[in-house]
Amino acid sequence: MRSPIWHPFTQHGLGEPIPLITRAEGASLYTQDGDRIVDAISSWWVTTHGHAYPPIARAIAEQAGKLDQLIFAGWTHQPAQDLAEGLVGITGLPYAFFSDSGSTCVEVALKMALGHWRHLGQGQRQRIAVMQHSYHGDTIGAMSIGERGVYNAAYEPLLFAVDTVPFPHAGAEQATYDALAAFCASDDAAGFIVEPLVLGAGGMLFYPPAVLAEMARICAAHGVLFIADEVMTGWGRTGTMLACDQAGVRPDILCLAKGITGGALPLAVTMASEAIYESHYAPDRSKTFFHSSSYTANAIACAAAVANLGVWRDEPVQQRIDTLAARQAAGAAMLANVAGVENVRQCGTILALDYHVPQGGYLSGLQPRLLAFFRERGLLIRPLGNTAYLMPPYSITPEDLTSCHQALAEAVELLA
Ligand SMILES: *Cc1c(COP(=O)(O)O)cnc(C)c1O
């Protein structure tokens, strides 16, 4: 009998198993039957410290019994106040606009950028530039600025046109800079949005901080808005709180979601510069920022995020990240010697590699076989095509991480 649940990014027609999870702790998921599964991808990049992390779970329970939800147009509450202040301190950007997912905080960023120019009397600035292989979410606007392909082909008529700069492959960075500069020089350039240091869903593609800094410099030189989508890279994933920190870059608009609550509840924030806020600030109602959703700044989600800031303040989070990064580096060194494994790369807590795929339409078949291979070993590792990666919660044990490294190495048997 078919389940009434229609799962995301799941082809139910393949009849693949859908395990039922009843409990989670640290980097462990427990099935109905008591089996333990290592969550090596932080349940799709959200869980930072670990599942059901006690200080965050406590804050959620407490807030739920006090003030759950409040209309946020014209009203406010303490968890949102505390969170916004904390985020200003972390990002160096003075204003926080709340929403509830990575996709929506990206939509908000795009609307802020176009509103900014319109309110300044430069309404011709309507064009957005993006990086090749980018991913910014699955709503219509977020899809429009992401890589086009099988995932959005059916919705193509709904997507708006963007300029695309090439991915800055090592040695070919100048092509990226030239394309970005050409875009910035055009009259209709509004902003450039990019995932700092790591393009996640596009295949875990990494580029160095110096490239990020140069792209930000080019935008600033032309007065074009630089928008950083740190939905995935934020909250320590790349080794620092924000990936932008490694490049000394302060964007005009910054998108945060996923790890903002430690991964416990959906919440997102779009941080804006003084100039962006200022262009909307007027006695004129037509310059109001017209965006909201029912659960904007949900008080329970904000309390979870405030508790997450507390974890960062009170616990040795950076030390855990450094330790995890060092273990990932050791794993990467081991994997680099495995035949069939290519492009082993590491950025902070993230390790990624490509399996060598021989010529011929072999590619399509590998991903589900890899998925099954890891599942049989009790590991939640979900490859992107022939690219496998680990992005575990920071509390993953050294033993579990080693099991993941070994499984990544052993999976080359599927290539035979
Ligand atoms: C996951 C992701 C998004 C979308 O976030 P959702 O919460 O899934 O809507 C946007 N940008 C990046 C870089 C992401 O990794």
XYZ file of C-alpha atoms and ligand atoms in Angstrom:
431
model
C 0.000 0.000 0.000
C 1.271 3.480 -0.825
C 2.037 5.923 1.943
C 0.062 9.173 1.762
C 3.337 11.059 2.155
C 4.907 12.564 -0.962
C 8.559 13.013 0.004
C 10.874 15.752 -1.344
C 13.454 14.866 -4.000
C 12.169 11.288 -3.886
C 11.076 9.217 -6.860
C 8.484 6.990 -5.228
C 8.272 4.980 -8.439
C 11.671 3.426 -7.654
C 10.304 1.830 -4.501
C 13.359 2.676 -2.432
C 13.065 2.070 1.323
C 12.065 5.022 3.510
C 13.269 4.266 7.045
C 11.208 5.522 9.976
C 13.304 7.351 12.560
C 12.011 7.697 16.100
C 14.868 9.333 17.973
C 18.108 11.212 17.374
C 21.052 12.283 19.483
C 24.421 13.754 18.509
C 25.187 12.364 15.058
C 23.048 9.261 15.609
C 19.599 8.487 14.240
C 17.655 5.538 15.664
C 15.106 3.585 13.646
C 11.866 2.094 14.842
C 13.686 -1.248 15.165
C 16.465 0.275 17.259
C 19.096 0.328 14.522
C 21.566 3.201 14.732
C 22.425 5.260 11.653
C 25.261 7.794 11.528
C 23.985 11.090 10.158
C 27.048 12.141 8.157
C 25.260 14.966 6.320
C 23.673 16.748 9.283
C 20.196 15.857 8.024
C 20.706 17.934 4.874
C 23.195 20.424 6.304
C 21.148 21.794 9.180
C 22.275 20.043 12.378
C 25.424 21.746 13.653
C 26.162 20.754 17.275
C 24.166 17.517 17.204
C 20.578 16.292 17.181
C 18.321 17.143 20.129
C 21.111 19.280 21.570
C 20.047 19.785 25.208
C 20.373 23.590 25.646
C 18.473 24.169 22.417
C 15.821 21.546 23.200
C 15.313 23.127 26.632
C 14.949 26.626 25.194
C 12.322 25.352 22.746
C 10.286 23.693 25.501
C 10.469 26.767 27.704
C 9.499 29.208 24.985
C 6.635 27.002 23.770
C 5.019 27.293 27.180
C 5.468 31.059 27.371
C 4.895 32.742 24.010
C 4.624 30.566 20.916
C 3.798 32.812 18.000
C 3.087 36.490 17.498
C 2.182 38.579 14.474
C 5.470 40.280 13.590
C 4.098 43.186 11.549
C 4.088 45.972 14.106
C 4.782 43.720 17.113
C 7.906 42.233 18.609
C 9.159 39.832 21.269
C 12.286 39.318 23.324
C 13.711 36.234 21.533
C 13.653 38.142 18.213
C 15.251 41.191 19.828
C 18.006 39.120 21.418
C 18.604 37.167 18.231
C 18.786 40.255 16.016
C 21.307 41.870 18.369
C 23.400 38.721 18.389
C 23.311 38.463 14.597
C 24.366 42.082 14.174
C 27.391 41.287 16.341
C 28.257 38.176 14.321
C 27.731 39.566 10.809
C 28.630 43.227 11.179
C 25.420 44.067 9.320
C 23.007 46.304 11.235
C 19.541 44.979 10.246
C 17.852 41.576 10.427
C 14.784 40.596 8.429
C 13.245 37.282 9.477
C 11.761 34.517 7.349
C 11.520 30.766 7.639
C 13.697 28.923 5.127
C 16.836 29.307 3.084
C 14.787 29.765 -0.061
C 12.644 32.512 1.412
C 15.590 34.419 2.878
C 17.095 34.363 -0.621
C 13.821 35.649 -2.109
C 13.900 38.411 0.499
C 17.483 39.275 -0.492
C 16.481 39.599 -4.160
C 13.486 41.770 -3.277
C 15.645 43.963 -1.044
C 18.164 44.431 -3.865
C 15.595 45.478 -6.465
C 13.650 47.589 -3.976
C 16.861 49.326 -2.992
C 17.599 50.504 -6.519
C 14.003 51.440 -7.284
C 13.719 53.564 -4.143
C 16.979 55.289 -5.086
C 15.493 56.213 -8.466
C 17.603 53.644 -10.333
C 14.829 51.238 -11.177
C 16.625 50.129 -14.352
C 18.968 48.138 -12.114
C 16.990 44.902 -12.185
C 19.459 42.282 -13.292
C 21.000 39.670 -11.032
C 24.245 37.822 -11.706
C 24.929 34.367 -10.348
C 27.752 31.860 -10.378
C 27.688 28.765 -12.583
C 26.674 25.628 -10.606
C 24.969 27.674 -7.885
C 22.072 26.533 -5.763
C 19.937 28.976 -3.799
C 16.728 27.066 -3.107
C 13.621 25.640 -4.750
C 11.083 28.454 -4.777
C 10.594 30.162 -8.145
C 12.941 33.099 -7.567
C 15.579 30.946 -5.883
C 15.387 28.450 -8.762
C 15.771 31.292 -11.249
C 19.176 32.187 -9.812
C 20.328 28.565 -9.557
C 21.873 26.203 -12.070
C 19.369 25.138 -14.733
C 18.955 21.430 -15.352
C 16.764 18.400 -14.867
C 15.663 19.685 -11.453
C 13.910 22.739 -12.848
C 13.443 22.050 -16.573
C 9.657 21.691 -16.235
C 9.355 25.078 -14.544
C 11.581 26.949 -16.987
C 8.729 29.208 -18.225
C 8.388 30.591 -14.694
C 12.061 31.436 -14.226
C 13.543 34.883 -14.833
C 16.733 35.497 -16.784
C 20.049 36.081 -15.001
C 23.676 36.667 -15.970
C 26.003 33.787 -15.138
C 29.712 34.058 -14.353
C 31.834 30.919 -14.754
C 32.862 28.946 -11.698
C 36.405 30.078 -10.712
C 38.312 26.860 -11.371
C 41.913 26.995 -10.161
C 43.963 28.795 -12.786
C 40.883 30.158 -14.562
C 39.791 32.747 -11.996
C 40.375 35.643 -14.373
C 37.465 34.492 -16.563
C 35.196 34.780 -13.516
C 36.497 38.250 -12.657
C 36.145 39.448 -16.255
C 32.576 38.199 -16.564
C 31.643 39.732 -13.232
C 33.252 43.070 -14.117
C 31.413 43.108 -17.464
C 28.128 42.473 -15.676
C 28.853 45.142 -13.065
C 29.615 47.696 -15.769
C 26.151 47.315 -17.320
C 23.421 49.861 -16.546
C 20.951 47.284 -15.331
C 23.206 45.448 -12.845
C 21.461 45.186 -9.457
C 23.474 42.593 -7.585
C 25.601 39.480 -7.623
C 24.591 36.581 -5.391
C 27.028 33.828 -4.508
C 27.647 30.966 -2.108
C 30.896 31.910 -0.321
C 33.754 29.326 -0.622
C 31.535 26.273 -1.151
C 28.897 25.625 -3.807
C 26.886 22.964 -2.020
C 24.149 21.358 -4.082
C 26.081 22.205 -7.257
C 28.531 19.438 -6.368
C 30.521 20.578 -3.302
C 32.766 22.798 -5.402
C 35.296 24.830 -3.415
C 37.135 28.030 -4.223
C 39.586 29.976 -2.042
C 38.911 33.062 0.108
C 41.068 35.278 -2.138
C 38.620 34.670 -5.006
C 35.676 35.576 -2.783
C 37.462 38.767 -1.725
C 38.218 39.717 -5.334
C 34.603 39.168 -6.443
C 33.386 41.348 -3.568
C 35.940 44.001 -4.518
C 34.759 44.054 -8.144
C 31.130 44.518 -7.068
C 32.059 47.262 -4.603
C 34.160 49.070 -7.222
C 31.073 49.308 -9.450
C 28.571 49.945 -6.658
C 26.789 46.666 -7.428
C 25.284 44.827 -4.462
C 27.219 41.812 -3.212
C 24.844 39.227 -1.777
C 26.271 36.293 0.180
C 24.149 33.169 0.491
C 25.581 31.580 3.653
C 22.532 29.373 4.163
C 24.780 26.312 4.118
C 28.258 27.764 4.726
C 27.263 29.687 7.851
C 27.560 28.479 11.444
C 31.010 26.965 11.226
C 30.766 24.578 8.295
C 33.779 26.004 6.457
C 35.869 26.299 9.624
C 34.840 29.811 10.637
C 31.494 31.136 11.846
C 30.876 32.625 8.394
C 32.725 31.696 5.219
C 32.960 35.432 4.452
C 35.093 35.817 7.590
C 37.959 33.975 5.876
C 38.017 36.549 3.096
C 37.441 39.611 5.259
C 34.322 40.237 3.179
C 31.269 42.074 4.474
C 28.417 41.648 1.974
C 25.635 44.178 1.445
C 23.069 41.456 2.040
C 23.648 38.156 3.835
C 21.386 35.098 3.893
C 21.382 32.787 6.927
C 19.188 29.761 7.641
C 19.908 26.029 8.158
C 22.252 26.069 11.205
C 20.809 29.243 12.722
C 18.760 27.238 15.236
C 21.446 24.563 15.484
C 19.204 22.676 13.073
C 16.241 22.165 15.388
C 13.607 24.429 13.844
C 13.063 26.277 10.562
C 14.150 29.888 10.702
C 16.001 32.234 8.387
C 17.342 35.738 8.410
C 18.361 38.174 5.699
C 20.857 40.664 7.101
C 21.028 44.054 5.402
C 23.519 46.912 5.305
C 22.774 50.434 6.452
C 22.354 51.546 2.807
C 19.764 48.858 2.009
C 17.696 49.705 5.083
C 18.125 53.426 4.476
C 16.766 53.285 0.915
C 13.535 51.744 2.249
C 13.296 54.102 5.231
C 10.868 56.930 4.556
C 7.531 58.409 5.633
C 6.375 57.104 2.238
C 4.376 53.857 2.562
C 5.185 52.814 -0.990
C 8.781 52.237 0.135
C 7.686 49.741 2.785
C 9.432 46.390 2.437
C 6.437 44.360 1.285
C 7.255 40.889 2.463
C 5.996 38.651 5.229
C 4.946 35.118 5.998
C 2.629 34.005 8.780
C 5.430 32.587 10.895
C 7.944 35.398 10.412
C 10.225 35.368 13.482
C 8.269 32.592 15.197
C 9.100 33.015 18.881
C 9.947 29.352 19.501
C 12.304 29.250 16.526
C 13.909 32.516 17.655
C 14.379 31.100 21.162
C 16.115 28.083 19.629
C 18.410 30.409 17.672
C 19.159 32.477 20.786
C 20.062 29.237 22.565
C 22.305 28.379 19.612
C 24.110 31.714 20.036
C 24.501 30.773 23.705
C 26.100 27.459 22.726
C 28.557 29.324 20.489
C 29.318 31.747 23.331
C 29.561 29.281 26.217
C 30.899 26.077 24.699
C 34.175 25.393 22.841
C 32.419 25.192 19.472
C 35.345 26.596 17.508
C 37.648 24.027 19.101
C 35.267 21.208 18.105
C 35.182 22.538 14.572
C 38.982 22.723 14.428
C 39.267 19.152 15.728
C 36.690 17.880 13.227
C 38.438 19.763 10.407
C 41.761 18.132 11.344
C 40.143 14.677 11.322
C 38.560 15.394 7.962
C 41.988 16.448 6.663
C 43.429 13.118 7.823
C 40.550 11.291 6.128
C 41.138 13.270 2.958
C 44.830 12.309 2.969
C 43.881 8.636 3.245
C 41.218 8.883 0.519
C 43.544 10.682 -1.885
C 45.458 7.394 -2.248
C 42.426 5.303 -3.123
C 42.209 4.264 -6.767
C 38.896 5.330 -8.296
C 38.614 8.373 -6.033
C 39.334 11.802 -7.507
C 39.410 15.453 -6.496
C 39.482 14.771 -2.768
C 38.870 18.152 -1.180
C 38.250 19.569 2.251
C 37.009 22.905 3.494
C 36.671 23.170 7.254
C 34.304 20.449 8.437
C 33.314 19.407 4.889
C 35.046 16.619 2.982
C 34.116 15.836 -0.623
C 35.346 13.583 -3.414
C 34.337 12.372 -6.851
C 34.203 8.742 -7.894
C 35.875 8.161 -11.212
C 33.169 7.388 -13.708
C 34.299 5.669 -16.919
C 33.074 7.075 -20.232
C 29.524 6.115 -21.122
C 26.192 6.634 -19.420
C 27.283 5.002 -16.219
C 26.725 8.105 -14.146
C 22.994 7.824 -13.753
C 23.253 4.423 -12.124
C 25.951 5.178 -9.574
C 24.189 7.531 -7.155
C 21.422 5.146 -6.024
C 23.943 2.313 -5.707
C 26.201 4.476 -3.557
C 23.221 5.477 -1.445
C 22.303 1.831 -0.879
C 25.954 0.897 -0.192
C 26.200 3.489 2.601
C 22.749 2.666 3.955
C 23.722 -0.992 4.327
C 26.627 0.173 6.490
C 24.364 2.237 8.726
C 25.533 5.557 7.287
C 23.439 8.433 6.025
C 25.616 9.680 3.169
C 23.689 11.064 0.201
C 25.895 11.597 -2.852
C 25.272 14.288 -5.429
C 25.676 12.270 -8.625
C 29.147 10.730 -8.406
C 30.243 13.244 -5.769
C 30.140 11.998 -2.181
C 30.676 14.254 0.793
C 30.617 14.290 4.572
C 29.199 17.277 6.438
C 28.593 15.856 9.907
C 27.376 17.495 13.100
C 30.339 18.751 15.136
C 29.673 16.134 17.837
C 30.264 13.142 15.550
C 32.575 10.708 17.365
C 36.043 9.997 15.924
C 35.000 6.338 15.502
C 31.903 7.218 13.483
C 33.876 9.624 11.325
C 36.481 6.958 10.646
C 33.712 4.550 9.617
C 32.520 7.171 7.145
C 36.014 7.630 5.706
C 36.420 3.861 5.348
C 33.040 3.474 3.688
C 33.905 6.234 1.206
C 37.077 4.306 0.346
C 35.358 0.903 0.135
C 32.621 2.248 -2.123
C 35.059 2.160 -5.061
C 34.102 -1.533 -5.306
C 30.919 -0.310 -6.999
C 33.029 1.087 -9.825
C 34.434 -2.312 -10.778
C 19.793 24.694 1.294
C 20.162 25.959 0.627
C 19.183 26.918 0.326
C 17.706 26.679 0.522
O 17.386 26.522 1.864
P 16.000 25.830 2.267
O 15.907 26.028 3.734
O 16.140 24.385 1.867
O 14.924 26.508 1.515
C 19.604 28.125 -0.199
N 20.910 28.365 -0.420
C 21.870 27.464 -0.150
C 23.290 27.808 -0.404
C 21.522 26.226 0.374
O 22.481 25.319 0.607
